[in-house]
Coordinates of C-alpha atoms in Angstrom, one line a residue:
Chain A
X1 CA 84.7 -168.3 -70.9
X2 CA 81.2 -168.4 -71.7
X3 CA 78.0 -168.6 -68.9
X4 CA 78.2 -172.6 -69.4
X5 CA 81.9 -172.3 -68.2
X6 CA 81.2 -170.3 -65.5
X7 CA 77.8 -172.6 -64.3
X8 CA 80.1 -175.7 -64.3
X9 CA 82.7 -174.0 -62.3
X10 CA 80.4 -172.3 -59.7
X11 CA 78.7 -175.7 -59.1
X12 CA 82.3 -177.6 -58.7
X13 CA 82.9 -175.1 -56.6
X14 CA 79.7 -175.3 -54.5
X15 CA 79.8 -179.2 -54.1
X16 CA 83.5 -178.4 -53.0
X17 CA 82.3 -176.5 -50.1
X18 CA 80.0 -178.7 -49.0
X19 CA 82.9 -181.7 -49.0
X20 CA 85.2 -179.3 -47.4
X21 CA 83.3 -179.0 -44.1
X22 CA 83.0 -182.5 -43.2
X23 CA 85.6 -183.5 -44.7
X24 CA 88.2 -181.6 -42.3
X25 CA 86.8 -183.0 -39.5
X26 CA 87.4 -186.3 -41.2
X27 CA 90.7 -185.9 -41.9
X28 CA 91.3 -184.6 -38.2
X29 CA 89.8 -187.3 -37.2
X30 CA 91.9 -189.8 -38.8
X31 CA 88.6 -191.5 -40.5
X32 CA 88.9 -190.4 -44.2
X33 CA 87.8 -194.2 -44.8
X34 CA 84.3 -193.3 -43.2
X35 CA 83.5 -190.5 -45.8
X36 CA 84.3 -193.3 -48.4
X37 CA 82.4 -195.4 -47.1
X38 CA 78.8 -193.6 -47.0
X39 CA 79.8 -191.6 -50.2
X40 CA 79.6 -195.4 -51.6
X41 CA 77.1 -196.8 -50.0
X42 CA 74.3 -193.5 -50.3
X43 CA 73.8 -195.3 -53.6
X44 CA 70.3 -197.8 -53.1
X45 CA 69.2 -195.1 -50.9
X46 CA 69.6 -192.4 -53.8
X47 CA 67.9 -195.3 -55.9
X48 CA 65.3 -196.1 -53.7
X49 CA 64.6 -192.4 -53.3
X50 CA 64.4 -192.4 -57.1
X51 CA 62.0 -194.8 -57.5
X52 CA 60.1 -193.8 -54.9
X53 CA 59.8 -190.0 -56.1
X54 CA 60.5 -190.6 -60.3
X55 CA 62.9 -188.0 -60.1
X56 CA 66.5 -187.2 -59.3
X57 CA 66.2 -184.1 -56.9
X58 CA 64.5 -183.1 -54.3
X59 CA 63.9 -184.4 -50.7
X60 CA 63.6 -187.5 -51.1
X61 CA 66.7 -188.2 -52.4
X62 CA 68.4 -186.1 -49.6
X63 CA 66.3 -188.3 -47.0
X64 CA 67.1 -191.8 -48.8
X65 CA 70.9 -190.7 -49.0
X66 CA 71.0 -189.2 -45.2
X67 CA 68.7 -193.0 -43.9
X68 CA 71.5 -194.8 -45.9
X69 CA 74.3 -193.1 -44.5
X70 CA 73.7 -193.4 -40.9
X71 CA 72.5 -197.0 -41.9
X72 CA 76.4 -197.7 -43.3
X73 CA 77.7 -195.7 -40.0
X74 CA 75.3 -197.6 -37.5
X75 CA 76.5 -200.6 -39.5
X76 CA 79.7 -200.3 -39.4
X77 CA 80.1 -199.7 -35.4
X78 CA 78.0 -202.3 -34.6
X79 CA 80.3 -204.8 -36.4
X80 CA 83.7 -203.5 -35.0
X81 CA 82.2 -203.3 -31.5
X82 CA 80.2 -206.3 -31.6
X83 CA 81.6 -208.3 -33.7
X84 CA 84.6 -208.1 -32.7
X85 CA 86.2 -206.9 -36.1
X86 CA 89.1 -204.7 -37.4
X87 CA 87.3 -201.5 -38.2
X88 CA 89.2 -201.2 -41.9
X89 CA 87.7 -205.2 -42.4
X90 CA 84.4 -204.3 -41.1
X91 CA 84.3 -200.7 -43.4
X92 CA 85.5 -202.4 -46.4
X93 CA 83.2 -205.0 -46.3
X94 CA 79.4 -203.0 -45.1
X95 CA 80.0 -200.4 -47.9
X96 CA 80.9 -202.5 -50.7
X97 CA 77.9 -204.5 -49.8
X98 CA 75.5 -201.3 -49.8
X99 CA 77.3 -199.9 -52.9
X100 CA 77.3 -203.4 -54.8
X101 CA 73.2 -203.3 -53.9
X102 CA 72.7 -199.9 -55.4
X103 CA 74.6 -201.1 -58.6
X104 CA 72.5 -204.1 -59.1
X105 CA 69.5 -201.9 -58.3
X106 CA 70.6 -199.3 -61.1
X107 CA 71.6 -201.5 -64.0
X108 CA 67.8 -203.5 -63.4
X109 CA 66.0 -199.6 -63.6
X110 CA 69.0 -198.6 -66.7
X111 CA 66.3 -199.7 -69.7
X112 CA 63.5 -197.8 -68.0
X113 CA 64.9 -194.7 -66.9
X114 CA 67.9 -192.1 -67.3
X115 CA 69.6 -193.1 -64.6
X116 CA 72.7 -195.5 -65.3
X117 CA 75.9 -196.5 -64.2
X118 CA 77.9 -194.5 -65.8
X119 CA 76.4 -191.2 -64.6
X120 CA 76.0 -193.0 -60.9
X121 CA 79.7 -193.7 -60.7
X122 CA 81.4 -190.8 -62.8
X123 CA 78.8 -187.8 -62.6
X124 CA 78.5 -185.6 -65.4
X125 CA 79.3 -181.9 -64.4
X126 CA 78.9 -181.3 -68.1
X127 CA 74.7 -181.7 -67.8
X128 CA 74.8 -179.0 -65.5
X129 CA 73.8 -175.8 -67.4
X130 CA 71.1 -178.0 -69.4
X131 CA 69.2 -178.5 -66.2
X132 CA 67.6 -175.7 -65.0
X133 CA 66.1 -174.9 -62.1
X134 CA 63.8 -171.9 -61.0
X135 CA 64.9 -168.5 -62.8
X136 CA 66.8 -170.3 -65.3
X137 CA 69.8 -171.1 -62.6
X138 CA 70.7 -174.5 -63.3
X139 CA 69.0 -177.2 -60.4
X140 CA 72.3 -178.3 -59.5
X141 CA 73.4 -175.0 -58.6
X142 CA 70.1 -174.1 -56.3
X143 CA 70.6 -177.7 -54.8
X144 CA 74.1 -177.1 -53.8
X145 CA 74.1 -173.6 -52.4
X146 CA 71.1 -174.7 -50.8
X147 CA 73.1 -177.5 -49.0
X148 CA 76.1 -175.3 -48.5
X149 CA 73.8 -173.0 -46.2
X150 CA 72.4 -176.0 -44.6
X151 CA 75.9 -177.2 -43.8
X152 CA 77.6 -174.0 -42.7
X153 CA 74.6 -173.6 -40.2
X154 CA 75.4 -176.7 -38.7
X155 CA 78.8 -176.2 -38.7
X156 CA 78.6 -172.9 -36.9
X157 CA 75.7 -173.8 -35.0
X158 CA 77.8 -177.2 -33.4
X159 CA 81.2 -175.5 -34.2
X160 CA 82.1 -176.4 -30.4
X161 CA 80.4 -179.4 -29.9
X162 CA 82.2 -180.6 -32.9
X163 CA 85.7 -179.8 -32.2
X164 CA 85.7 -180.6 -28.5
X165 CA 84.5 -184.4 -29.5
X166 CA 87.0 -184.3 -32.6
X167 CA 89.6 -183.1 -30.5
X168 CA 89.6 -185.0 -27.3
X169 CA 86.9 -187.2 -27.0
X170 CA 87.1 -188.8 -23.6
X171 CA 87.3 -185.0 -21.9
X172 CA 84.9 -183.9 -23.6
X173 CA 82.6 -187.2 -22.8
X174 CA 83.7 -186.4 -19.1
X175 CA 82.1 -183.1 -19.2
X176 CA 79.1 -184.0 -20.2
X177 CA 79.0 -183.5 -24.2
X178 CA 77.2 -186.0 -26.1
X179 CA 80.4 -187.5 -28.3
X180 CA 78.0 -189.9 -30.1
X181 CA 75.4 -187.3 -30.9
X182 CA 78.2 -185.4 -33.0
X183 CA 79.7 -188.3 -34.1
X184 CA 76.3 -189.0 -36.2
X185 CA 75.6 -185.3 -37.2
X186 CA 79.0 -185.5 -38.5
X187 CA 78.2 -188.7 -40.4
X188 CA 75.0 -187.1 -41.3
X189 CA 76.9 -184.1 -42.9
X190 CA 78.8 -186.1 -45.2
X191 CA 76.1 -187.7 -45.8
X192 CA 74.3 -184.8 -47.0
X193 CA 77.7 -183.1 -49.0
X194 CA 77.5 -187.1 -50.6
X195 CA 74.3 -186.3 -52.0
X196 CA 75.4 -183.0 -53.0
X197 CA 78.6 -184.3 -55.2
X198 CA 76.7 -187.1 -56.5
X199 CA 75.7 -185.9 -59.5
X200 CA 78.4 -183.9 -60.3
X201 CA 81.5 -186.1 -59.8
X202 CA 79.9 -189.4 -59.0
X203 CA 80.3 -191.6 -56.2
X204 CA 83.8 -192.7 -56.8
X205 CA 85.2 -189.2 -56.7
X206 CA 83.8 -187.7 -54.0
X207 CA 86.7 -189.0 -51.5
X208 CA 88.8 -186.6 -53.7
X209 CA 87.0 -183.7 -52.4
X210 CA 86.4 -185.0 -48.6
X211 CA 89.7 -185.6 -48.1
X212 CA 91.8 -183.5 -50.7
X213 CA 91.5 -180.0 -49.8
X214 CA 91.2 -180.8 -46.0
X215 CA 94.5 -182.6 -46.3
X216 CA 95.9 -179.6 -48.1
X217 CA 95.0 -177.5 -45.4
X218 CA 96.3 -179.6 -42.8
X219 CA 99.5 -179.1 -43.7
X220 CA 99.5 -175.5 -42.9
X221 CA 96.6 -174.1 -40.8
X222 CA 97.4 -173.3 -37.6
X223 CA 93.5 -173.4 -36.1
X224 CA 90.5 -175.1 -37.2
X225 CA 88.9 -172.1 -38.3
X226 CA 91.2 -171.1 -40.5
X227 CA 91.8 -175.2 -41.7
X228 CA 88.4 -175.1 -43.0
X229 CA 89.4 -171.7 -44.8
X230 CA 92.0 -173.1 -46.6
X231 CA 90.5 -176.0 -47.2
X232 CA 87.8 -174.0 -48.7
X233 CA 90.1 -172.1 -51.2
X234 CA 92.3 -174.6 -52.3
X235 CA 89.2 -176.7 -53.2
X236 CA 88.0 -173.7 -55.0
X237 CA 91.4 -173.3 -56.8
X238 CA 91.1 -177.1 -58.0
X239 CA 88.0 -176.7 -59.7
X240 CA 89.1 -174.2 -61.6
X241 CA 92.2 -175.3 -62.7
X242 CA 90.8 -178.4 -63.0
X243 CA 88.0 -176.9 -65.2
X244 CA 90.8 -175.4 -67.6
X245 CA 92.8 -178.8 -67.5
X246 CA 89.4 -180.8 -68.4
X247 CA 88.7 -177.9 -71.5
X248 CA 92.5 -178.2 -72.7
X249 CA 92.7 -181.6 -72.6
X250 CA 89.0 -182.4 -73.7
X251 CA 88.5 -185.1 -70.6
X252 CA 86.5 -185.8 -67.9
X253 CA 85.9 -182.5 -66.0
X254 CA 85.5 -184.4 -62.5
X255 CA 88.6 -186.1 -62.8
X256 CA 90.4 -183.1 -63.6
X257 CA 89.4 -181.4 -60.4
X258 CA 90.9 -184.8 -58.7
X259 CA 93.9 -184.7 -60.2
X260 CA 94.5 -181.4 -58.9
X261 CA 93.2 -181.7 -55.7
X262 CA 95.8 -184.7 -55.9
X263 CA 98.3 -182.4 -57.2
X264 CA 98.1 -179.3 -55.0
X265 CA 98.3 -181.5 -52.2
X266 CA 101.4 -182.8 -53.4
X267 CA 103.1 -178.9 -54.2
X268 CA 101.9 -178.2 -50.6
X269 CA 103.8 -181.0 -49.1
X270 CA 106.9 -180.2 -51.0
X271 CA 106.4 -176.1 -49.9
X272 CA 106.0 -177.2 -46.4
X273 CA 109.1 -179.4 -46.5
X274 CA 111.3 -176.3 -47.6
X275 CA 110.0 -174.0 -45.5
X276 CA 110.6 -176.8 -42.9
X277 CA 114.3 -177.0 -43.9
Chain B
X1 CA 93.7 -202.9 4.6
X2 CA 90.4 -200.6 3.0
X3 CA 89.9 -197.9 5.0
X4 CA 86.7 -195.6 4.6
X5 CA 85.9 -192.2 5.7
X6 CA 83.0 -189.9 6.5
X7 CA 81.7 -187.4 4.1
X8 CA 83.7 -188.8 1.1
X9 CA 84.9 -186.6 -1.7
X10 CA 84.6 -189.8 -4.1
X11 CA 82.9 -193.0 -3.4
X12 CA 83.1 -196.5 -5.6
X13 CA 80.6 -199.4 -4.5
X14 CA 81.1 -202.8 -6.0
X15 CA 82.4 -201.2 -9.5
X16 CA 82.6 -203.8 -11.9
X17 CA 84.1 -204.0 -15.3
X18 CA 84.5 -206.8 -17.4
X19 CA 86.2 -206.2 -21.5
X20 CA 85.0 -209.7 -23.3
X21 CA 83.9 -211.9 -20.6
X22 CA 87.7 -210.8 -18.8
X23 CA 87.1 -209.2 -15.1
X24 CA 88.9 -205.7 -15.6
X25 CA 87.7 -204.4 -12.2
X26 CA 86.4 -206.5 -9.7
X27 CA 83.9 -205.7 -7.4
X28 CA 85.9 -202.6 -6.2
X29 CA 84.0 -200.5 -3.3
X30 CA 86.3 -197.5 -1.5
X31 CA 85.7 -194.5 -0.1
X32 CA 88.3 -191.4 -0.9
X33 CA 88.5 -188.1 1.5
X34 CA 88.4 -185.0 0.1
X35 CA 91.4 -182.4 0.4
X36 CA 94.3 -184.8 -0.5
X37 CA 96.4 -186.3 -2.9
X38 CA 95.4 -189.7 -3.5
X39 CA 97.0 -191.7 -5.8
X40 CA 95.9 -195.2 -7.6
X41 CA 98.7 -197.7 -7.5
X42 CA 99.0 -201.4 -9.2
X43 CA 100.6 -202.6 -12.1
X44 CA 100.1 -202.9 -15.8
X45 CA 96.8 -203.6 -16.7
X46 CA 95.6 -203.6 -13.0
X47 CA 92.6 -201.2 -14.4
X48 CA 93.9 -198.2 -13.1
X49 CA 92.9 -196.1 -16.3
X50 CA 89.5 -198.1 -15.9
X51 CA 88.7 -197.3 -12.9
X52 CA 88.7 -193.7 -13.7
X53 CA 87.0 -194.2 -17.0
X54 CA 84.2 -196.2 -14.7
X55 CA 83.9 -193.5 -12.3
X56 CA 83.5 -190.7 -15.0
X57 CA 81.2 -192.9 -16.9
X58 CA 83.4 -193.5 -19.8
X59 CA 83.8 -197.1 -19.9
X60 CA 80.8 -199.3 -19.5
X61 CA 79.6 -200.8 -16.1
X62 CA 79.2 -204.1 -15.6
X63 CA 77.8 -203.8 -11.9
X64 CA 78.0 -201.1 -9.0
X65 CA 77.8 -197.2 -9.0
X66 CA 80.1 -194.3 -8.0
X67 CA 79.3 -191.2 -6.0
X68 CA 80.7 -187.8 -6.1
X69 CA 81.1 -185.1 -3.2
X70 CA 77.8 -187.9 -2.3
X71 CA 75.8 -187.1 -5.9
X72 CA 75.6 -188.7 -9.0
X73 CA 78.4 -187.4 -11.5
X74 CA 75.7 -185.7 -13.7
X75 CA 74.8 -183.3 -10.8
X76 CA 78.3 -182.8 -10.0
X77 CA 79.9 -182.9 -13.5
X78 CA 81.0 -179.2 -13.5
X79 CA 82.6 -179.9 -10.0
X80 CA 85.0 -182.4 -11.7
X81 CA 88.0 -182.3 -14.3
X82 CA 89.2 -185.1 -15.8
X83 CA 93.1 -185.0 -17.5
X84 CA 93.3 -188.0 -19.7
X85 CA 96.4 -189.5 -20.6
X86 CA 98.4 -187.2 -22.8
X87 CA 99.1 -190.0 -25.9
X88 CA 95.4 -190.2 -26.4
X89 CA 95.6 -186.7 -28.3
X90 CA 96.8 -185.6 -32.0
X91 CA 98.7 -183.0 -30.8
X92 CA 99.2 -182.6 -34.8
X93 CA 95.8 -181.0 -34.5
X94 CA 95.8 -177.3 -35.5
X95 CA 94.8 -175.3 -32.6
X96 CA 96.7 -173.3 -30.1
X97 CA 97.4 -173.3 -26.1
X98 CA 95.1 -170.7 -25.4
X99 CA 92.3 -172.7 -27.8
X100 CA 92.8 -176.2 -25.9
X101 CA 93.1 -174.3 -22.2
X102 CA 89.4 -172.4 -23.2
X103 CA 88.2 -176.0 -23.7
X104 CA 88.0 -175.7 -20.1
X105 CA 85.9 -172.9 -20.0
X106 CA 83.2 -174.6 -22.3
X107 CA 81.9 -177.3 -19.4
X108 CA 80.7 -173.7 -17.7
X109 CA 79.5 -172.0 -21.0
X110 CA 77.8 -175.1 -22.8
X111 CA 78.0 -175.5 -26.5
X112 CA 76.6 -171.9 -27.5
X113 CA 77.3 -169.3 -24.7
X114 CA 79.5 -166.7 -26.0
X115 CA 82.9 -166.5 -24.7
X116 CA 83.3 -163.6 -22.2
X117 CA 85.8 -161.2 -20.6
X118 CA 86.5 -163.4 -17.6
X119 CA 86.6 -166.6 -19.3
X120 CA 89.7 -165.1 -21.0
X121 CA 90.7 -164.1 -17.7
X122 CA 90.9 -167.5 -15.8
X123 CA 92.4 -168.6 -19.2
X124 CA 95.3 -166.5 -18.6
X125 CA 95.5 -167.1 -15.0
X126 CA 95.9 -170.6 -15.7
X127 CA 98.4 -170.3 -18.4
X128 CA 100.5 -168.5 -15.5
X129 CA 100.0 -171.3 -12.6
X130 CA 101.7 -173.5 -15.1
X131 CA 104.4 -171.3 -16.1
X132 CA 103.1 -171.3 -20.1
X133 CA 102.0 -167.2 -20.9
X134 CA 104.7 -166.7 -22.7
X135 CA 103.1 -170.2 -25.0
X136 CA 100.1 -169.2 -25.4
X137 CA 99.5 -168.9 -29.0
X138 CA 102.0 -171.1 -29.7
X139 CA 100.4 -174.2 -31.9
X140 CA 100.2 -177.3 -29.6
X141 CA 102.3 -179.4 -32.2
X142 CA 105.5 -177.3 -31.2
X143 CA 104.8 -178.3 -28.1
X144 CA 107.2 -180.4 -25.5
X145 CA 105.9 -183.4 -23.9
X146 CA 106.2 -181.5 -20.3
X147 CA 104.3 -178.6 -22.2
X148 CA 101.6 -180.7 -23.5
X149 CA 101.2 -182.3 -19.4
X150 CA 100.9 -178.3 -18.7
X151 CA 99.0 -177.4 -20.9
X152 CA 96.4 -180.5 -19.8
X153 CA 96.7 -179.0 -16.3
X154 CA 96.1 -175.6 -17.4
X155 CA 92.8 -176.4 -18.9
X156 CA 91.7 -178.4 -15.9
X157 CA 92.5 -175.3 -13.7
X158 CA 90.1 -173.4 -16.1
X159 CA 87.7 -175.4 -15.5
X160 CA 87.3 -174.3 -12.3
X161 CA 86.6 -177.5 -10.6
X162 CA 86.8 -179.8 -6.9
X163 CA 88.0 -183.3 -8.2
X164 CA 90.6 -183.6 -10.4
X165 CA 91.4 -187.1 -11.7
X166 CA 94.7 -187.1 -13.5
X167 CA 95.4 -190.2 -15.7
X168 CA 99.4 -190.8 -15.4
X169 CA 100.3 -187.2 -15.5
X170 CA 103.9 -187.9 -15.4
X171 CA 104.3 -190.3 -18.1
X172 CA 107.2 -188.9 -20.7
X173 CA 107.6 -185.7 -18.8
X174 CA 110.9 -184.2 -18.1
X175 CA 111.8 -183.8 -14.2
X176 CA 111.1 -180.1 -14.1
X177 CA 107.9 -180.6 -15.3
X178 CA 106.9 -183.3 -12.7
X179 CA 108.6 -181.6 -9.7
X180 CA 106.4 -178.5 -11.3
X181 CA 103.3 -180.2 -11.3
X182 CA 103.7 -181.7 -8.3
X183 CA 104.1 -178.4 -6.7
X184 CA 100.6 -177.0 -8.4
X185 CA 98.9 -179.9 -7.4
X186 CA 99.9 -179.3 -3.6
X187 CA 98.7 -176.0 -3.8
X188 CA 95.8 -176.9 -5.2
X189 CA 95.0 -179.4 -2.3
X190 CA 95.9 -176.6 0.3
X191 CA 93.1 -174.5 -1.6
X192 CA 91.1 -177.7 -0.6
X193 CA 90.9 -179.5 -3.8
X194 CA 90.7 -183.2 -4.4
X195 CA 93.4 -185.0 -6.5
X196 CA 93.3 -188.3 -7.3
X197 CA 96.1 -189.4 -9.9
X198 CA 96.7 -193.1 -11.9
X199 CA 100.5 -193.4 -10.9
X200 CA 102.7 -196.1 -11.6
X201 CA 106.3 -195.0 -10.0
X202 CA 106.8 -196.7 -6.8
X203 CA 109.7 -194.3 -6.0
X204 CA 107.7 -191.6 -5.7
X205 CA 104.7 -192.7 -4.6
X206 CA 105.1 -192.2 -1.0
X207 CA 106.6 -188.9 -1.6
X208 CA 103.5 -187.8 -3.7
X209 CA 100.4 -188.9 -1.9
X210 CA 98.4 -188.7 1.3
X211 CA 96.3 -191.6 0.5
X212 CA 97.1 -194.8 -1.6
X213 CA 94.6 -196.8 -3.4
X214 CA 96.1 -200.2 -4.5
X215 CA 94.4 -202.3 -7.1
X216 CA 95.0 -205.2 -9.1
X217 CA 91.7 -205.6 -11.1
X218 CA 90.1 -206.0 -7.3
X219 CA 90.9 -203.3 -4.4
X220 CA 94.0 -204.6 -2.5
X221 CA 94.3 -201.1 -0.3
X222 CA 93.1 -197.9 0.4
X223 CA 94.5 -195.9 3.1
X224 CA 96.5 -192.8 4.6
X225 CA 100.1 -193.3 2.4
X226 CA 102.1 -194.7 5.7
X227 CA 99.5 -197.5 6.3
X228 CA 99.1 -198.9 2.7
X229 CA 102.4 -198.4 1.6
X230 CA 103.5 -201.3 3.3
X231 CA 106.3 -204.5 2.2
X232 CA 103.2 -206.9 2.2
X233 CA 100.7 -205.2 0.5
X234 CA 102.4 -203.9 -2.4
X235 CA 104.0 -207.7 -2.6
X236 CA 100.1 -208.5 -2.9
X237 CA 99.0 -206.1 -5.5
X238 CA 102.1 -206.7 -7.8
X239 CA 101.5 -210.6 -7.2
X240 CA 105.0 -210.6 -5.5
X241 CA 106.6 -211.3 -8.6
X242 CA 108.8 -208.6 -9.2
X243 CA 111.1 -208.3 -6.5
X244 CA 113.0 -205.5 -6.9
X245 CA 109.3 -203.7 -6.2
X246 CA 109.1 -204.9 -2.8
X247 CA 112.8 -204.2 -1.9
X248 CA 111.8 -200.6 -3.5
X249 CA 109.4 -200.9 -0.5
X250 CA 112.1 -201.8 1.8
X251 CA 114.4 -199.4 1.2
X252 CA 111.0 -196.9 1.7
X253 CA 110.3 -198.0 5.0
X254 CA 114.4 -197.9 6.3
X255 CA 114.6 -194.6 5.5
X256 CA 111.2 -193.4 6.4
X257 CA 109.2 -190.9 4.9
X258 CA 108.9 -188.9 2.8
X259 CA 112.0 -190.3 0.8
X260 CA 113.1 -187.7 -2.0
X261 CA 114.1 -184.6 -0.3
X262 CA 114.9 -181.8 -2.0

């Protein structure tokens, strides 16, 4: 265990956290599909954001990524309600779109610049350490905790406006509470753990961490509070074991921490069912 | 038969919904008094549920306006409670009694006042008018369909409030639970409360409520219970097609009111 080790790790572990928060109230809300969705389709805005600033941190990428994610949301809504469509037909079909945009978009800039569709899709957790940042912290590292305050402010800042509309929307439109309003911060939180992950695991992984740990914890917790706790540990736990998997095995680190996000979801649901019985 | 009264607790003018060019409500204008137990009567799909979605602002207005205690619902929102229909919820979500019955508290507190002494209080007092202390920090999951009714009632009672619109409290509810409801909500009205409730059981319709509001996408009737609840006009608002309603009527009238004693 060396200080790369520990670097990787800690910044798993940070883009975790900032998954974990939205992503319970995903999961809660039955619309895991959503966090897919904008994780996918953040991608021309990340682009855009890139070519607009020449690098890939900072701001503007947070800005183009949070514009592109309440674009896909706004999007989405106005086709189901409008339109008239299924919302899985009119999800599947408005990210893909985005996504398949931002693909086209990074395989034109591939020759000029080090951005490519490998690293967009896949991350690489393993550049982490050679990045650094202010006080020879890695960037990723300062970008992610940074985030992570941003988005446990929120949460505890709108903690009741958020679980009221999660929970029962129509009494809590009734009373006065703006449903919509935290229906878009929400979308605007994943938006911004999305950015967060991108890098590290990609865009096609970062439904593992939305929806993995969250789903863990659903199993057992017996408040929110304490849901988003759990969440937050066993999301912690799969990085790391994921991290020792990825070393042993010599593979990809971020599909590591999938698989056993995947995996202690699936031990949980086998615990619960004996305790159950 | 549309009866209106003078100083209204809750007044619809020409309400109007229409779902894809399809006429939900029609044009439905009433006046309700305050103090009773009104209930809204017609069958599925009449836009019972609509109607209360309308009033509360919760499904989109085609045409016309509501008024409440004579103000528009956002100057009287803390003054009403709203019990949606059970089956809307996960009750799979992990929270407990007491965390769904403070819900009722927050209308009163807003999103960032801290939760106080006596907001615990009226918590607990409203866990007891529904007979559920001893459930308290039991997770809703574990909960009975007649305990999940409660424990929607006990949350409106925290919130403190003068109109109460139930939406079909009594669906999937054991009988103990509905006679225990019904019980509440008569105290309630003799503490001068309003309650309107979406009903669908004929049987106990007459037995229920004061006042009868009758709809079938368009008003049919709204009355005092012994003037509305009449062979003719339910045959009207159920488009006479199912008899055995209108002999339910019958037998209601033969054996005068109120029918189920106990």
């Amino acid at each position: 265990m060396n200080v790369n080790d520990i670097q990787i790790v800690l910044t798993a572990s940070l883009v975790t956290l900032a998954c974990v928060i939205p992503g319970c109230f995903l999961v809660l809300r039955r619309m895991t599909m959503f966090g897919d969705a904008i994780s996918h389709a953040v991608l021309p805005g990340i682009v855009a954001a890139f070519l607009f600033s020449g690098s890939l941190n900072g701001i503007a990428m947070i800005i183009g990524a949070s514009l592109t994610g309440l674009l896909v949301t706004l999007l989405i809504e106005l086709i189901q309600k409008k339109m008239r469509i299924s919302p899985d037909a009119s999800i599947g079909i408005t990210y893909t779109f985005l996504f398949a945009i931002g693909v086209i978009m990074v395989s034109l800039l591939s020759n000029q610049t080090d951005l490519d569709q490998e690293c967009v899709l896949y991350g690489d957790i393993t550049l982490v350490p050679l990045d650094l940042g202010m006080w020879g912290i890695p960037r990723q590292i300062w970008i992610a905790s940074i985030l992570d305050i941003v988005l446990i402010i929120t949460l505890l800042v709108g903690y009741r406006g958020l679980w009221v509309s999660t929970f029962d929307p129509s009494f809590a439109a009734a009373t006065g509470i703006a449903t919509v309003f935290w229906h878009y911060l929400l979308m605007g939180m994943v938006s911004l753990s999305t950015v967060t992950a991108f890098e590290s695991v990609g865009a096609i992984m970062v439904i593992a961490l939305l929806t993995g740990p969250a789903a863990t914890a659903a199993l057992f917790a017996r408040s929110l509070p304490r849901m988003l706790v759990i969440a937050s540990i066993s999301g912690i736990i799969s990085c790391i074991l994921g991290y020792i998997l990825a070393t042993i095995l010599d593979a990809s680190i971020a599909g590591a921490i999938a698989v056993m996000n995947g995996l202690l979801f699936f031990i949980s649901l086998l615990i619960r069912k004996f305790i159950r019985n | 038969m549309i009866i209106n009264v003078q100083d209204p607790s809750l007044e619809a003018h020409n309400l109007t919904v229409i779902y894809h060019r399809k006429p939900v409500l029609w044009n439905i204008d009433f006046s309700l008094p305050k103090g009773e137990i009104i209930g809204i009567m017609g069958p599925n799909g009449a836009g019972k549920s609509t109607l209360i979605k309308a009033i509360l602002e919760l499904a989109p207005l085609n045409s016309g306006y509501s008024k409440i205690f004579g103000k528009s619902l956002n100057e009287v929102r803390k003054k009403v409670s709203y019990i949606p229909q059970r089956q809307t919820i996960d009750w799979d979500f992990p929270a407990s009694v007491s965390d769904v019955v403070m819900m009722g508290r927050y209308p009163s507190l807003g999103l960032f006042k801290r939760i106080t002494k006596s907001d615990r209080e009226i918590v607990r007092l409203a866990l007891e008018q529904v007979n559920m202390t001893e459930y308290a920090n039991r997770q809703i999951s574990q909960l009975s369909g007649g305990q999940q009714q409660r424990v929607f009632l006990a949350r409106a009672l925290a919130q403190q409030a003068d109109l109460y619109l139930l939406d079909e409290p009594f669906v999937g509810v054991d009988a103990s639970t509905e006679a225990a409801i019904m019980q509440l909500l008569r105290t309630m009205k003799n503490e001068g409360k309003t309650i309107v409730v979406v009903h669908h059981d004929l049987h106990t319709a007459a037995e229920y409520f004061n006042w009868l509001v009758l709809i079938n996408a368009s008003l049919i009737a709204s009355g005092p219970t012994e003037k509305v609840f009449t062979d003719e006009l339910l045959r009207n608002t159920y488009s006479g097609k199912l008899t055995v309603l209108s002999q339910v009527g019958d037998v209601m009238r033969e054996q005068n009111f109120p029918v189920r004693e106990k």
